[in-house]
Amino acid sequence: RKEVEQDPGPFNVPEGATVAFNCTYSNSASQSFFWYRQDCRKEPKLLMSVYSSGNEDGRFTAQLNRASQYISLLIRDSKLSDSATYLCVVKRRVGGSYIPTFGRGTSLIVHP
Amino acid sequence: NAGVTQTPKFQVLKTGQSMTLQCAQDMNHEYMSWYRQDPGMGLRLIHYSVGAGITDQGEVPNGYNVSRSTTEDFPLRLLSAAPSQTSVYFCASSLRDRGSTGELFFGEGSRLTVL
């Protein structure tokens, strides 16, 4: 079983829709959690960190459920520019370092 | 501020050839790493380094070597290229002292084809 699992999609939604992605992780020792965004043929960039109490950044809301070992990303009022691949990232401690593991990504296509 | 710079952006090799992908960062980041990204496989960690003189293996290290002689540079060497190494390679860095919360900054990627 892969350490970080995501539904690859694609999620195909109209502009203005609300869409949610989930990500599950298998290692209960995981320490920190993130969502990265990757545009086609570009490098990944940090979208937001995910905190235990949940956090919001504009139209984006991230949630963490440690008991069930999943994180989620909710996008409200989708824009065409939200079309991208969303990567779930989980860090766990290895020796004295925190090593990130990436999920395979979830593809979002927002259409007019 | 250049951030993370990777060269070359594109490379075509023949099976058995060797080459080095260069990665440099100007943010004084202690942590540097190399990933490969293949369709349907996501980003997989090849090697990483937590500081000059220190390197360690990631998930898929076979066929690759790294060294970290300075804080700024972290080259990835392909010893004898194989078609299975055709991929997009990303270098990434972060501040180590941010511990588990440090943001990873990526280079623009190097697209390698091995014939």
Short mmCIF file of C-alpha atoms in Angstrom, two decimals:
data_model
loop_
_atom_site.label_atom_id
_atom_site.label_comp_id
_atom_site.label_asym_id
_atom_site.label_seq_id
_atom_site.Cartn_x
_atom_site.Cartn_y
_atom_site.Cartn_z
CA ARG A 1 0.00 0.00 0.00
CA LYS A 2 1.37 3.39 -0.99
CA GLU A 3 2.16 5.64 1.98
CA VAL A 4 0.06 8.53 0.67
CA GLU A 5 -3.02 7.78 -1.44
CA GLN A 6 -5.07 10.15 -3.58
CA ASP A 7 -7.85 9.68 -6.10
CA PRO A 8 -6.19 10.69 -9.39
CA GLY A 9 -9.47 12.00 -10.87
CA PRO A 10 -9.86 13.94 -13.05
CA PHE A 11 -12.51 15.94 -11.26
CA ASN A 12 -14.34 17.85 -13.97
CA VAL A 13 -16.43 20.71 -12.53
CA PRO A 14 -18.10 23.89 -13.81
CA GLU A 15 -16.97 27.33 -12.75
CA GLY A 16 -18.46 28.30 -9.40
CA ALA A 17 -18.72 24.73 -8.15
CA THR A 18 -17.44 23.46 -4.82
CA VAL A 19 -15.11 20.50 -5.02
CA ALA A 20 -13.36 18.43 -2.35
CA PHE A 21 -10.36 16.14 -2.48
CA ASN A 22 -9.30 13.60 0.10
CA CYS A 23 -5.93 12.08 0.81
CA THR A 24 -5.16 9.18 3.14
CA TYR A 25 -1.82 8.34 4.72
CA SER A 26 -0.71 5.05 6.21
CA ASN A 27 2.03 6.04 8.67
CA SER A 28 0.57 7.16 11.99
CA ALA A 29 3.94 8.77 12.87
CA SER A 30 3.40 11.39 10.17
CA GLN A 31 4.06 14.84 11.59
CA SER A 32 2.93 17.49 9.15
CA PHE A 33 0.71 17.83 6.14
CA PHE A 34 0.47 20.03 3.09
CA TRP A 35 -1.27 20.60 -0.20
CA TYR A 36 0.85 21.55 -3.19
CA ARG A 37 -0.42 22.65 -6.57
CA GLN A 38 1.22 21.64 -9.85
CA ASP A 39 0.29 23.19 -13.17
CA CYS A 40 0.84 21.22 -16.36
CA ARG A 41 4.56 20.72 -17.05
CA LYS A 42 5.52 23.03 -14.19
CA GLU A 43 7.08 22.55 -10.78
CA PRO A 44 4.93 21.99 -7.66
CA LYS A 45 4.28 24.97 -5.43
CA LEU A 46 2.97 25.11 -1.89
CA LEU A 47 -0.76 25.83 -1.74
CA MET A 48 -1.25 25.56 2.00
CA SER A 49 -0.21 23.74 5.13
CA VAL A 50 -2.81 21.68 6.96
CA TYR A 51 -3.25 22.22 10.67
CA SER A 52 -5.00 20.00 13.20
CA SER A 53 -7.69 22.59 13.85
CA GLY A 54 -8.34 23.07 10.14
CA ASN A 55 -7.42 26.21 8.25
CA GLU A 56 -8.75 28.43 5.52
CA ASP A 57 -7.08 30.59 2.90
CA GLY A 58 -9.64 32.47 0.85
CA ARG A 59 -11.64 29.92 -1.15
CA PHE A 60 -9.51 27.02 0.07
CA THR A 61 -10.12 25.06 3.28
CA ALA A 62 -7.91 22.25 4.54
CA GLN A 63 -8.83 19.74 7.23
CA LEU A 64 -6.85 17.06 9.06
CA ASN A 65 -8.32 13.98 10.73
CA ARG A 66 -5.51 12.25 12.60
CA ALA A 67 -7.73 9.49 13.98
CA SER A 68 -8.77 8.39 10.48
CA GLN A 69 -5.47 9.43 8.91
CA TYR A 70 -6.78 11.60 6.14
CA ILE A 71 -6.57 15.19 5.02
CA SER A 72 -8.92 17.08 2.78
CA LEU A 73 -8.96 20.14 0.56
CA LEU A 74 -12.15 22.02 -0.23
CA ILE A 75 -12.25 24.58 -3.02
CA ARG A 76 -15.27 26.88 -3.12
CA ASP A 77 -16.42 28.97 -6.08
CA SER A 78 -14.04 27.22 -8.49
CA LYS A 79 -12.26 29.37 -11.08
CA LEU A 80 -10.87 28.32 -14.45
CA SER A 81 -7.44 29.13 -13.03
CA ASP A 82 -7.88 26.45 -10.35
CA SER A 83 -7.37 23.79 -13.04
CA ALA A 84 -4.24 21.94 -11.95
CA THR A 85 -3.04 18.83 -10.15
CA TYR A 86 -3.25 18.95 -6.35
CA LEU A 87 -0.58 17.01 -4.50
CA CYS A 88 -1.01 15.77 -0.95
CA VAL A 89 2.27 15.82 1.00
CA VAL A 90 2.98 14.16 4.32
CA LYS A 91 6.17 14.59 6.34
CA ARG A 92 7.49 12.12 8.85
CA ARG A 93 10.61 12.11 10.97
CA VAL A 94 13.52 10.00 9.69
CA GLY A 95 16.50 10.29 12.01
CA GLY A 96 16.95 14.01 12.57
CA SER A 97 15.14 15.10 9.42
CA TYR A 98 11.55 15.46 8.24
CA ILE A 99 11.15 13.68 4.92
CA PRO A 100 8.19 14.51 2.67
CA THR A 101 6.25 11.87 0.77
CA PHE A 102 4.03 12.94 -2.09
CA GLY A 103 0.75 11.46 -3.21
CA ARG A 104 0.24 10.86 -6.93
CA GLY A 105 -1.95 13.93 -7.21
CA THR A 106 -5.58 14.69 -8.03
CA SER A 107 -6.34 16.38 -11.32
CA LEU A 108 -8.92 19.17 -11.35
CA ILE A 109 -10.42 20.57 -14.52
CA VAL A 110 -12.70 23.59 -14.16
CA HIS A 111 -14.73 24.32 -17.30
CA PRO A 112 -16.83 27.35 -18.30
CA ASN B 1 16.33 36.05 -6.17
CA ALA B 2 16.93 33.02 -8.39
CA GLY B 3 15.63 30.39 -5.92
CA VAL B 4 16.35 26.84 -7.14
CA THR B 5 18.05 26.56 -10.52
CA GLN B 6 18.26 23.29 -12.45
CA THR B 7 20.24 22.61 -15.59
CA PRO B 8 19.80 21.36 -18.22
CA LYS B 9 16.06 21.75 -18.80
CA PHE B 10 16.06 19.09 -21.53
CA GLN B 11 18.47 16.26 -22.30
CA VAL B 12 18.48 13.25 -24.59
CA LEU B 13 20.90 10.44 -23.80
CA LYS B 14 21.75 7.09 -25.28
CA THR B 15 21.62 3.98 -23.12
CA GLY B 16 24.86 3.62 -21.18
CA GLN B 17 25.85 7.27 -21.27
CA SER B 18 26.46 9.16 -18.05
CA MET B 19 25.47 12.68 -17.19
CA THR B 20 25.01 15.10 -14.32
CA LEU B 21 21.92 17.15 -13.56
CA GLN B 22 22.89 20.34 -11.79
CA CYS B 23 20.93 21.95 -8.96
CA ALA B 24 21.83 25.16 -7.17
CA GLN B 25 19.95 27.26 -4.63
CA ASP B 26 20.74 30.71 -3.30
CA MET B 27 18.47 30.67 -0.24
CA ASN B 28 21.00 29.11 2.17
CA HIS B 29 18.75 26.06 2.55
CA GLU B 30 20.24 23.13 4.43
CA TYR B 31 17.86 20.52 3.00
CA MET B 32 18.09 19.62 -0.68
CA SER B 33 16.55 16.71 -2.54
CA TRP B 34 15.99 15.14 -5.93
CA TYR B 35 12.69 13.68 -7.15
CA ARG B 36 11.62 11.99 -10.31
CA GLN B 37 8.09 12.30 -11.64
CA ASP B 38 6.58 9.72 -13.95
CA PRO B 39 3.01 9.57 -15.28
CA GLY B 40 0.71 8.01 -12.71
CA MET B 41 3.54 7.62 -10.17
CA GLY B 42 3.72 11.01 -8.55
CA LEU B 43 6.95 12.45 -7.19
CA ARG B 44 9.37 9.86 -5.85
CA LEU B 45 12.38 10.77 -3.72
CA ILE B 46 15.74 9.70 -5.16
CA HIS B 47 18.30 11.17 -2.74
CA TYR B 48 18.37 13.93 -0.18
CA SER B 49 20.84 15.93 1.87
CA VAL B 50 20.45 17.75 5.17
CA GLY B 51 23.68 19.70 4.85
CA ALA B 52 27.09 19.86 3.20
CA GLY B 53 28.84 16.51 3.39
CA ILE B 54 25.67 14.58 4.28
CA THR B 55 23.55 12.60 1.83
CA ASP B 56 21.04 9.81 2.16
CA GLN B 57 18.95 7.56 -0.05
CA GLY B 58 15.30 8.05 -0.77
CA GLU B 59 12.73 5.70 -2.23
CA VAL B 60 14.35 5.08 -5.65
CA PRO B 61 18.15 5.63 -5.39
CA ASN B 62 19.42 2.87 -7.70
CA GLY B 63 21.33 4.15 -10.72
CA TYR B 64 21.90 7.61 -9.23
CA ASN B 65 24.68 9.20 -7.21
CA VAL B 66 24.75 12.50 -5.36
CA SER B 67 27.25 14.60 -3.46
CA ARG B 68 26.93 17.77 -1.38
CA SER B 69 30.24 19.58 -1.18
CA THR B 70 28.66 23.01 -0.62
CA THR B 71 25.40 24.27 0.84
CA GLU B 72 24.39 25.71 -2.54
CA ASP B 73 24.90 22.76 -4.92
CA PHE B 74 23.44 19.26 -5.08
CA PRO B 75 24.24 17.53 -8.40
CA LEU B 76 22.57 14.26 -9.43
CA ARG B 77 24.68 11.84 -11.46
CA LEU B 78 23.33 9.13 -13.72
CA LEU B 79 26.09 6.56 -13.91
CA SER B 80 24.93 4.50 -16.91
CA ALA B 81 21.63 5.77 -18.28
CA ALA B 82 18.81 3.31 -18.93
CA PRO B 83 15.47 3.86 -20.71
CA SER B 84 13.75 3.35 -17.32
CA GLN B 85 15.37 6.61 -16.21
CA THR B 86 13.40 8.59 -18.76
CA SER B 87 11.52 11.00 -16.53
CA VAL B 88 11.13 14.55 -15.31
CA TYR B 89 13.55 15.33 -12.50
CA PHE B 90 12.91 17.99 -9.88
CA CYS B 91 15.34 19.41 -7.36
CA ALA B 92 13.82 20.89 -4.19
CA SER B 93 15.18 22.65 -1.12
CA SER B 94 13.97 23.90 2.23
CA LEU B 95 15.20 25.33 5.48
CA ARG B 96 16.02 22.45 7.80
CA ASP B 97 15.53 24.40 10.96
CA ARG B 98 11.85 24.79 10.12
CA GLY B 99 11.62 21.12 10.99
CA SER B 100 8.43 19.53 9.90
CA THR B 101 6.84 22.74 8.60
CA GLY B 102 9.43 23.90 6.07
CA GLU B 103 8.13 24.74 2.61
CA LEU B 104 9.79 22.93 -0.27
CA PHE B 105 10.95 25.14 -3.13
CA PHE B 106 11.31 23.40 -6.48
CA GLY B 107 13.38 24.02 -9.55
CA GLU B 108 11.65 24.12 -12.92
CA GLY B 109 12.48 20.52 -13.72
CA SER B 110 14.80 18.67 -16.10
CA ARG B 111 13.21 16.49 -18.79
CA LEU B 112 15.43 13.53 -19.56
CA THR B 113 14.91 11.02 -22.36
CA VAL B 114 17.07 7.91 -22.59
CA LEU B 115 16.99 6.15 -25.94
#
